[in-house]
Amino acid sequence: MTKPYEVPTTIRWAADGRRVRILDQTRLPTERLEVDLQTVEEFEEAIQSLRVRGAPLIGITAAMGIGALARQRADEGLDADSAIDAVSRDADRLAAARPTAINLVWAIERVRGILSDGTGSAAELAERLSAEANDILSEDRRMCRAIGEHAAILLQDGDAVITHCNAGSLATGGIGTALAPVYVATESGKRVSVFADETRPLLQGSRLTAWELSQAGIDVTVISDNMAAALFAQHPPDIVFVGSDRIAANGDVANKVGTYGLAVLARHHGVPFYVLAPTSTVDLQTPTGADIPIEHRSADEVRRGFGKLTAPVEVAVWSPAFDVTPHELVTGIVTEAGIHVDPYGPALAEAVRLAADGRTSD
Ligand code: MRU
């Protein structure tokens, strides 16, 4: 069936397999520009400056980056042990590029599994690392679709969704997480509209969510973050869909700063609040939201976000990139395994187990 929309390709290999081509998200919505990443510094910079962003996509980028770097080492003629040492150092560096999204660590742990196997030549190692990165990418596509199919039943024809940041196709290798049910519902002929929070300070909502939904022909309206309460009071949306960078074992959810405020508003107005994320975002080693490391970003992203000074030049700024929504405010968490409700602990553990079993039986 031809889809009634198109989603952009966020990442792919360059033809030589030694570089990775990304859609540079810092240039959107004015320019649709692809850039090639080759050195470990370029991969790290692209992740830190949000040229690639969104929890699943930064994991995919790191895994493909390690595949590309391993191929370069093999072409340089390194023996297998030296290639493993060099690539392990690259993996350490990329794992530390951003601290909150557990998908980054999750993808790199899978790559480390290949490194620790340690058999074969440097060229064979590069081959296996690139194949693992491809698996991570295609699994992510499948997880996005499954999340969309599970959550689409939450949408009725004519519903209005509100979302925060961008947890759409631009944040993944597939059709996104929070936006996946919007795409799936659209495929089945339901008319769904979306309110996109602008998402200060880096405007992932207005630059990215509004762009990708407009490209797909889906009805989208941007609000600045401080308009959300007025919207709930005057035209309450039917449902909230957000993504996540890390879900703790008890169901507390870290996502782009501003998500918690949306959850409080949703509870106050009786609007269901759903978190949509693959099991690669679930961190069973982190007991609660209080244990999730929160990235803090540079003051200038707030003081002079896109060039123009909008605050006194040296004024103090507090700029966490993420906040934590306690699980009590979450109506449901949707993973590729289905829709989970409180108590989240056993449901999330089972979803993670099912995903791991699925991989070993492949
Ligand atoms: O700082 P960003 O743009 O990487 O933040 C992204 C988000 O907060 C997303 O909601 C989250 O990573 C989920 S993406 C499917």
Tab-separated table of C-alpha atoms and ligand atoms in Angstrom:
chain	number	residue	atom	x	y	z
A	1	MET	CA	0.000	0.000	0.000
A	2	THR	CA	1.393	3.462	-0.789
A	3	LYS	CA	1.547	5.592	2.318
A	4	PRO	CA	-0.361	8.881	2.301
A	5	TYR	CA	2.776	10.636	3.618
A	6	GLU	CA	6.551	10.552	3.439
A	7	VAL	CA	9.033	10.685	6.292
A	8	PRO	CA	12.592	11.952	5.802
A	9	THR	CA	15.620	9.652	5.867
A	10	THR	CA	17.549	10.717	8.954
A	11	ILE	CA	20.665	8.594	8.500
A	12	ARG	CA	22.348	6.291	5.959
A	13	TRP	CA	25.745	5.007	5.001
A	14	ALA	CA	27.813	6.865	2.432
A	15	ALA	CA	28.598	4.537	-0.493
A	16	ASP	CA	32.088	3.653	0.803
A	17	GLY	CA	30.812	2.527	4.243
A	18	ARG	CA	33.585	4.651	5.799
A	19	ARG	CA	31.307	7.626	6.434
A	20	VAL	CA	27.763	8.127	7.673
A	21	ARG	CA	25.407	10.598	6.004
A	22	ILE	CA	23.013	12.420	8.323
A	23	LEU	CA	20.252	14.920	7.771
A	24	ASP	CA	21.633	17.963	9.632
A	25	GLN	CA	18.735	18.857	11.942
A	26	THR	CA	20.290	22.151	13.023
A	27	ARG	CA	19.565	23.434	9.481
A	28	LEU	CA	15.846	22.605	9.540
A	29	PRO	CA	13.340	23.920	8.682
A	30	THR	CA	15.089	26.355	6.317
A	31	GLU	CA	17.428	23.899	4.622
A	32	ARG	CA	17.286	20.141	4.026
A	33	LEU	CA	20.992	19.406	4.056
A	34	GLU	CA	22.810	16.083	4.399
A	35	VAL	CA	26.350	16.027	5.804
A	36	ASP	CA	28.902	13.225	6.031
A	37	LEU	CA	30.477	12.280	9.357
A	38	GLN	CA	33.840	10.540	9.290
A	39	THR	CA	36.040	11.169	12.325
A	40	VAL	CA	35.133	10.345	15.904
A	41	GLU	CA	35.254	14.090	16.637
A	42	GLU	CA	32.662	14.692	13.907
A	43	PHE	CA	30.343	12.004	15.295
A	44	GLU	CA	30.706	13.393	18.802
A	45	GLU	CA	30.121	16.971	17.668
A	46	ALA	CA	27.056	15.996	15.623
A	47	ILE	CA	25.488	14.306	18.662
A	48	GLN	CA	26.376	17.095	21.099
A	49	SER	CA	25.260	19.944	18.867
A	50	LEU	CA	21.999	18.125	17.984
A	51	ARG	CA	22.732	17.769	14.264
A	52	VAL	CA	21.388	14.316	15.058
A	53	ARG	CA	19.157	14.089	18.082
A	54	GLY	CA	16.359	12.134	19.677
A	55	ALA	CA	17.245	9.190	21.895
A	56	PRO	CA	16.899	6.346	19.354
A	57	LEU	CA	18.671	8.250	16.585
A	58	ILE	CA	21.742	9.125	18.640
A	59	GLY	CA	22.140	5.431	19.519
A	60	ILE	CA	21.873	4.492	15.833
A	61	THR	CA	24.361	7.234	14.887
A	62	ALA	CA	26.911	6.032	17.426
A	63	ALA	CA	26.574	2.403	16.290
A	64	MET	CA	26.928	3.309	12.610
A	65	GLY	CA	29.777	5.656	13.510
A	66	ILE	CA	31.655	2.836	15.191
A	67	GLY	CA	31.078	0.644	12.114
A	68	ALA	CA	32.470	3.396	9.874
A	69	LEU	CA	35.464	4.034	12.149
A	70	ALA	CA	36.245	0.298	12.268
A	71	ARG	CA	36.221	0.156	8.465
A	72	GLN	CA	38.677	3.063	8.344
A	73	ARG	CA	40.982	1.237	10.795
A	74	ALA	CA	40.844	-1.916	8.685
A	75	ASP	CA	41.661	0.072	5.520
A	76	GLU	CA	44.634	1.635	7.341
A	77	GLY	CA	45.976	-1.908	7.746
A	78	LEU	CA	45.597	-2.204	11.551
A	79	ASP	CA	45.731	-5.728	12.965
A	80	ALA	CA	42.617	-6.983	14.758
A	81	ASP	CA	43.835	-6.286	18.325
A	82	SER	CA	44.904	-2.715	17.517
A	83	ALA	CA	41.603	-2.129	15.694
A	84	ILE	CA	39.647	-3.390	18.734
A	85	ASP	CA	41.634	-1.060	21.038
A	86	ALA	CA	41.108	1.941	18.795
A	87	VAL	CA	37.407	1.273	18.232
A	88	SER	CA	36.842	0.672	21.976
A	89	ARG	CA	38.273	4.120	22.681
A	90	ASP	CA	35.937	5.609	20.050
A	91	ALA	CA	33.013	3.774	21.675
A	92	ASP	CA	33.925	5.188	25.127
A	93	ARG	CA	34.036	8.664	23.696
A	94	LEU	CA	30.696	8.428	21.890
A	95	ALA	CA	28.977	6.818	24.909
A	96	ALA	CA	29.791	9.960	26.907
A	97	ALA	CA	28.572	12.415	24.253
A	98	ARG	CA	25.174	12.981	25.926
A	99	PRO	CA	24.284	11.602	29.365
A	100	THR	CA	20.487	11.259	29.568
A	101	ALA	CA	19.397	9.156	26.579
A	102	ILE	CA	19.981	5.543	27.579
A	103	ASN	CA	19.535	4.450	23.943
A	104	LEU	CA	23.061	5.755	23.309
A	105	VAL	CA	24.563	3.455	25.944
A	106	TRP	CA	22.236	0.613	24.891
A	107	ALA	CA	23.421	0.761	21.255
A	108	ILE	CA	27.072	1.030	22.265
A	109	GLU	CA	26.739	-1.942	24.628
A	110	ARG	CA	25.530	-4.019	21.679
A	111	VAL	CA	28.550	-2.911	19.687
A	112	ARG	CA	30.846	-3.740	22.611
A	113	GLY	CA	29.445	-7.279	22.547
A	114	ILE	CA	30.963	-7.639	19.051
A	115	LEU	CA	34.259	-6.085	20.159
A	116	SER	CA	34.605	-8.427	23.115
A	117	ASP	CA	34.082	-11.447	20.854
A	118	GLY	CA	37.434	-10.455	19.308
A	119	THR	CA	37.747	-13.123	16.594
A	120	GLY	CA	38.745	-12.534	12.960
A	121	SER	CA	40.641	-9.856	11.056
A	122	ALA	CA	40.132	-6.085	11.348
A	123	ALA	CA	38.124	-6.201	8.106
A	124	GLU	CA	35.850	-8.946	9.463
A	125	LEU	CA	35.400	-6.994	12.674
A	126	ALA	CA	34.354	-3.914	10.690
A	127	GLU	CA	31.914	-6.058	8.735
A	128	ARG	CA	30.310	-7.429	11.913
A	129	LEU	CA	30.127	-4.000	13.570
A	130	SER	CA	28.434	-2.488	10.519
A	131	ALA	CA	25.989	-5.411	10.381
A	132	GLU	CA	25.123	-4.869	14.067
A	133	ALA	CA	24.522	-1.167	13.378
A	134	ASN	CA	22.220	-2.131	10.494
A	135	ASP	CA	20.319	-4.467	12.840
A	136	ILE	CA	19.928	-1.665	15.386
A	137	LEU	CA	18.575	0.613	12.658
A	138	SER	CA	16.115	-1.908	11.256
A	139	GLU	CA	14.964	-2.974	14.737
A	140	ASP	CA	14.310	0.668	15.522
A	141	ARG	CA	12.146	0.957	12.393
A	142	ARG	CA	10.138	-2.080	13.461
A	143	MET	CA	9.792	-0.827	17.055
A	144	CYS	CA	8.494	2.540	15.844
A	145	ARG	CA	5.889	0.866	13.646
A	146	ALA	CA	4.774	-1.469	16.452
A	147	ILE	CA	4.464	1.472	18.880
A	148	GLY	CA	2.379	3.313	16.287
A	149	GLU	CA	0.112	0.331	15.737
A	150	HIS	CA	-0.455	-0.254	19.460
A	151	ALA	CA	-1.160	3.404	20.201
A	152	ALA	CA	-3.261	4.202	17.127
A	153	ILE	CA	-6.253	2.606	18.858
A	154	LEU	CA	-6.085	5.458	21.386
A	155	LEU	CA	-6.975	7.908	18.597
A	156	GLN	CA	-10.472	8.609	17.283
A	157	ASP	CA	-11.242	10.318	13.993
A	158	GLY	CA	-10.994	14.083	14.568
A	159	ASP	CA	-8.786	13.908	17.691
A	160	ALA	CA	-6.268	16.590	18.608
A	161	VAL	CA	-2.943	15.430	20.039
A	162	ILE	CA	-0.465	17.625	21.884
A	163	THR	CA	3.224	16.737	21.845
A	164	HIS	CA	6.460	18.218	23.127
A	165	CYS	CA	9.878	18.431	21.463
A	166	ASN	CA	10.290	16.043	18.534
A	167	ALA	CA	9.726	12.350	19.010
A	168	GLY	CA	8.867	11.853	15.374
A	169	SER	CA	10.662	10.330	12.418
A	170	LEU	CA	13.463	12.872	12.858
A	171	ALA	CA	14.297	11.355	16.252
A	172	THR	CA	14.491	7.749	15.033
A	173	GLY	CA	15.257	5.523	12.082
A	174	GLY	CA	11.540	4.985	11.426
A	175	ILE	CA	8.212	6.796	11.857
A	176	GLY	CA	9.052	8.040	15.350
A	177	THR	CA	7.558	7.135	18.706
A	178	ALA	CA	5.161	9.842	19.927
A	179	LEU	CA	4.188	10.676	16.345
A	180	ALA	CA	4.025	7.057	15.161
A	181	PRO	CA	0.315	6.612	16.072
A	182	VAL	CA	-0.476	9.847	14.261
A	183	TYR	CA	1.088	8.425	11.095
A	184	VAL	CA	-0.577	5.026	11.534
A	185	ALA	CA	-3.978	6.634	12.200
A	186	THR	CA	-3.511	8.791	9.088
A	187	GLU	CA	-2.791	5.653	7.039
A	188	SER	CA	-6.126	4.228	8.124
A	189	GLY	CA	-7.969	7.367	7.084
A	190	LYS	CA	-8.491	8.976	10.512
A	191	ARG	CA	-8.072	12.747	10.582
A	192	VAL	CA	-5.824	13.652	13.488
A	193	SER	CA	-4.420	17.097	14.231
A	194	VAL	CA	-1.362	17.908	16.331
A	195	PHE	CA	-0.426	20.798	18.608
A	196	ALA	CA	3.366	21.059	18.741
A	197	ASP	CA	4.922	22.835	21.710
A	198	GLU	CA	7.644	25.070	20.329
A	199	THR	CA	10.086	23.611	22.910
A	200	ARG	CA	12.446	26.268	24.190
A	201	PRO	CA	15.339	26.807	23.948
A	202	LEU	CA	16.280	24.816	20.825
A	203	LEU	CA	12.805	24.746	19.252
A	204	GLN	CA	12.645	21.079	18.292
A	205	GLY	CA	8.843	21.402	18.296
A	206	SER	CA	8.510	24.322	15.925
A	207	ARG	CA	11.575	23.610	13.773
A	208	LEU	CA	11.298	19.819	13.553
A	209	THR	CA	7.879	18.458	14.587
A	210	ALA	CA	6.044	21.177	12.669
A	211	TRP	CA	8.323	20.608	9.668
A	212	GLU	CA	8.001	16.845	9.488
A	213	LEU	CA	4.225	16.876	10.022
A	214	SER	CA	3.743	19.633	7.438
A	215	GLN	CA	5.846	17.641	4.954
A	216	ALA	CA	3.593	14.653	5.653
A	217	GLY	CA	0.439	16.727	5.076
A	218	ILE	CA	-0.719	16.349	8.699
A	219	ASP	CA	-2.570	19.228	10.348
A	220	VAL	CA	-0.150	20.835	12.837
A	221	THR	CA	-0.368	23.998	14.944
A	222	VAL	CA	2.604	25.404	16.847
A	223	ILE	CA	2.180	26.956	20.281
A	224	SER	CA	4.928	28.533	22.343
A	225	ASP	CA	5.490	26.545	25.531
A	226	ASN	CA	3.822	29.141	27.759
A	227	MET	CA	0.581	28.834	25.765
A	228	ALA	CA	-0.006	25.214	26.729
A	229	ALA	CA	-2.030	25.997	29.873
A	230	ALA	CA	-4.275	28.407	27.954
A	231	LEU	CA	-4.807	25.757	25.287
A	232	PHE	CA	-5.828	23.162	27.890
A	233	ALA	CA	-8.215	25.674	29.455
A	234	GLN	CA	-9.822	26.803	26.209
A	235	HIS	CA	-9.501	23.963	23.671
A	236	PRO	CA	-8.279	20.919	25.589
A	237	PRO	CA	-6.509	18.436	23.341
A	238	ASP	CA	-7.838	14.861	23.462
A	239	ILE	CA	-4.552	13.212	24.368
A	240	VAL	CA	-0.877	13.896	25.100
A	241	PHE	CA	1.787	11.836	23.312
A	242	VAL	CA	5.455	12.355	24.232
A	243	GLY	CA	8.670	10.408	23.784
A	244	SER	CA	11.367	9.677	26.320
A	245	ASP	CA	15.133	9.658	26.712
A	246	ARG	CA	15.100	7.240	29.599
A	247	ILE	CA	12.389	5.396	31.493
A	248	ALA	CA	13.383	4.260	34.975
A	249	ALA	CA	12.455	0.794	36.251
A	250	ASN	CA	9.472	2.207	38.180
A	251	GLY	CA	8.043	4.025	35.141
A	252	ASP	CA	9.334	7.546	35.913
A	253	VAL	CA	10.098	9.217	32.594
A	254	ALA	CA	12.856	11.618	31.544
A	255	ASN	CA	12.034	13.636	28.449
A	256	LYS	CA	12.707	17.088	27.027
A	257	VAL	CA	12.329	19.774	29.675
A	258	GLY	CA	8.728	20.957	29.655
A	259	THR	CA	7.249	17.454	29.508
A	260	TYR	CA	6.600	17.407	33.255
A	261	GLY	CA	4.647	20.651	32.990
A	262	LEU	CA	2.517	19.102	30.261
A	263	ALA	CA	1.869	16.055	32.472
A	264	VAL	CA	0.723	18.262	35.366
A	265	LEU	CA	-1.574	20.179	33.016
A	266	ALA	CA	-2.964	16.960	31.562
A	267	ARG	CA	-3.743	15.593	35.026
A	268	HIS	CA	-5.417	18.854	36.074
A	269	HIS	CA	-7.604	18.871	32.959
A	270	GLY	CA	-8.342	15.140	32.886
A	271	VAL	CA	-6.500	14.569	29.591
A	272	PRO	CA	-4.717	11.203	29.161
A	273	PHE	CA	-0.921	11.441	29.105
A	274	TYR	CA	0.982	8.693	27.236
A	275	VAL	CA	4.720	8.111	26.857
A	276	LEU	CA	5.769	6.253	23.705
A	277	ALA	CA	9.216	4.715	23.546
A	278	PRO	CA	10.980	1.537	22.437
A	279	THR	CA	12.329	-0.883	25.061
A	280	SER	CA	15.797	0.462	24.184
A	281	THR	CA	14.728	3.530	26.222
A	282	VAL	CA	13.844	1.495	29.319
A	283	ASP	CA	16.652	1.373	31.872
A	284	LEU	CA	15.962	-1.336	34.426
A	285	GLN	CA	19.278	-0.514	36.163
A	286	THR	CA	17.968	2.939	37.103
A	287	PRO	CA	15.416	2.443	39.882
A	288	THR	CA	13.612	5.812	39.797
A	289	GLY	CA	13.578	9.119	37.985
A	290	ALA	CA	15.713	10.670	40.728
A	291	ASP	CA	18.585	8.429	39.577
A	292	ILE	CA	18.502	9.583	35.935
A	293	PRO	CA	21.444	11.865	35.015
A	294	ILE	CA	20.090	15.074	33.524
A	295	GLU	CA	22.108	16.889	30.891
A	296	HIS	CA	22.590	20.619	31.404
A	297	ARG	CA	23.222	22.733	28.326
A	298	SER	CA	25.167	25.922	27.723
A	299	ALA	CA	23.733	29.202	29.017
A	300	ASP	CA	24.029	30.780	25.590
A	301	GLU	CA	21.395	28.426	24.151
A	302	VAL	CA	18.960	30.394	26.348
A	303	ARG	CA	20.614	33.830	26.275
A	304	ARG	CA	21.178	33.992	22.509
A	305	GLY	CA	19.462	30.895	21.139
A	306	PHE	CA	19.599	31.578	17.435
A	307	GLY	CA	22.048	34.465	17.377
A	308	LYS	CA	20.102	37.401	18.795
A	309	LEU	CA	20.821	38.315	22.404
A	310	THR	CA	17.556	37.886	24.323
A	311	ALA	CA	18.858	38.244	27.891
A	312	PRO	CA	21.601	40.295	29.564
A	313	VAL	CA	24.852	38.989	28.185
A	314	GLU	CA	26.168	37.450	31.396
A	315	VAL	CA	22.969	36.756	33.300
A	316	ALA	CA	22.889	33.417	35.112
A	317	VAL	CA	20.916	30.698	33.347
A	318	TRP	CA	19.674	27.323	34.597
A	319	SER	CA	19.252	25.037	31.616
A	320	PRO	CA	18.447	21.366	32.180
A	321	ALA	CA	17.760	19.668	28.838
A	322	PHE	CA	15.314	17.163	30.369
A	323	ASP	CA	12.879	16.841	33.248
A	324	VAL	CA	11.378	13.848	34.984
A	325	THR	CA	7.672	13.066	35.014
A	326	PRO	CA	6.741	10.835	37.942
A	327	HIS	CA	4.991	7.641	36.886
A	328	GLU	CA	1.854	8.606	38.863
A	329	LEU	CA	1.151	11.218	36.177
A	330	VAL	CA	1.557	8.783	33.295
A	331	THR	CA	-1.642	7.183	31.978
A	332	GLY	CA	0.269	4.591	29.989
A	333	ILE	CA	3.650	3.749	28.490
A	334	VAL	CA	3.596	2.335	24.965
A	335	THR	CA	6.525	0.182	23.856
A	336	GLU	CA	6.771	-2.191	20.911
A	337	ALA	CA	5.380	-4.848	23.282
A	338	GLY	CA	2.094	-3.015	23.870
A	339	ILE	CA	0.410	-0.476	26.148
A	340	HIS	CA	1.585	-0.754	29.777
A	341	VAL	CA	-0.158	0.729	32.804
A	342	ASP	CA	0.780	1.153	36.475
A	343	PRO	CA	2.356	-0.812	38.174
A	344	TYR	CA	4.995	-0.229	35.514
A	345	GLY	CA	7.845	-2.176	37.130
A	346	PRO	CA	6.766	-5.720	36.168
A	347	ALA	CA	5.310	-4.642	32.793
A	348	LEU	CA	8.515	-2.874	31.706
A	349	ALA	CA	10.724	-5.737	32.896
A	350	GLU	CA	8.618	-8.176	30.862
A	351	ALA	CA	8.725	-5.944	27.759
A	352	VAL	CA	12.529	-5.705	27.975
A	353	ARG	CA	12.788	-9.501	28.441
A	354	LEU	CA	10.567	-10.134	25.400
A	355	ALA	CA	12.690	-7.795	23.276
A	356	ALA	CA	15.920	-9.541	24.336
A	357	ASP	CA	14.384	-12.986	23.646
A	358	GLY	CA	13.252	-11.790	20.210
A	359	ARG	CA	16.816	-10.766	19.378
A	360	THR	CA	18.388	-14.045	20.448
A	361	SER	CA	15.854	-16.074	18.464
A	362	ASP	CA	16.531	-14.054	15.234
B	1	MRU	O1	17.581	17.133	23.015
B	1	MRU	P1	16.853	16.246	22.056
B	1	MRU	O2	16.286	16.964	20.881
B	1	MRU	O3	17.681	15.053	21.653
B	1	MRU	O4	15.634	15.681	22.902
B	1	MRU	C1	14.809	14.704	22.332
B	1	MRU	C2	13.637	14.348	23.160
B	1	MRU	O5	13.446	14.832	24.247
B	1	MRU	C3	12.738	13.279	22.603
B	1	MRU	O6	11.432	13.433	23.078
B	1	MRU	C4	13.251	11.899	23.044
B	1	MRU	O7	14.613	11.746	22.744
B	1	MRU	C5	12.476	10.794	22.422
B	1	MRU	S1	12.782	10.649	20.680
B	1	MRU	C6	11.878	9.340	20.107
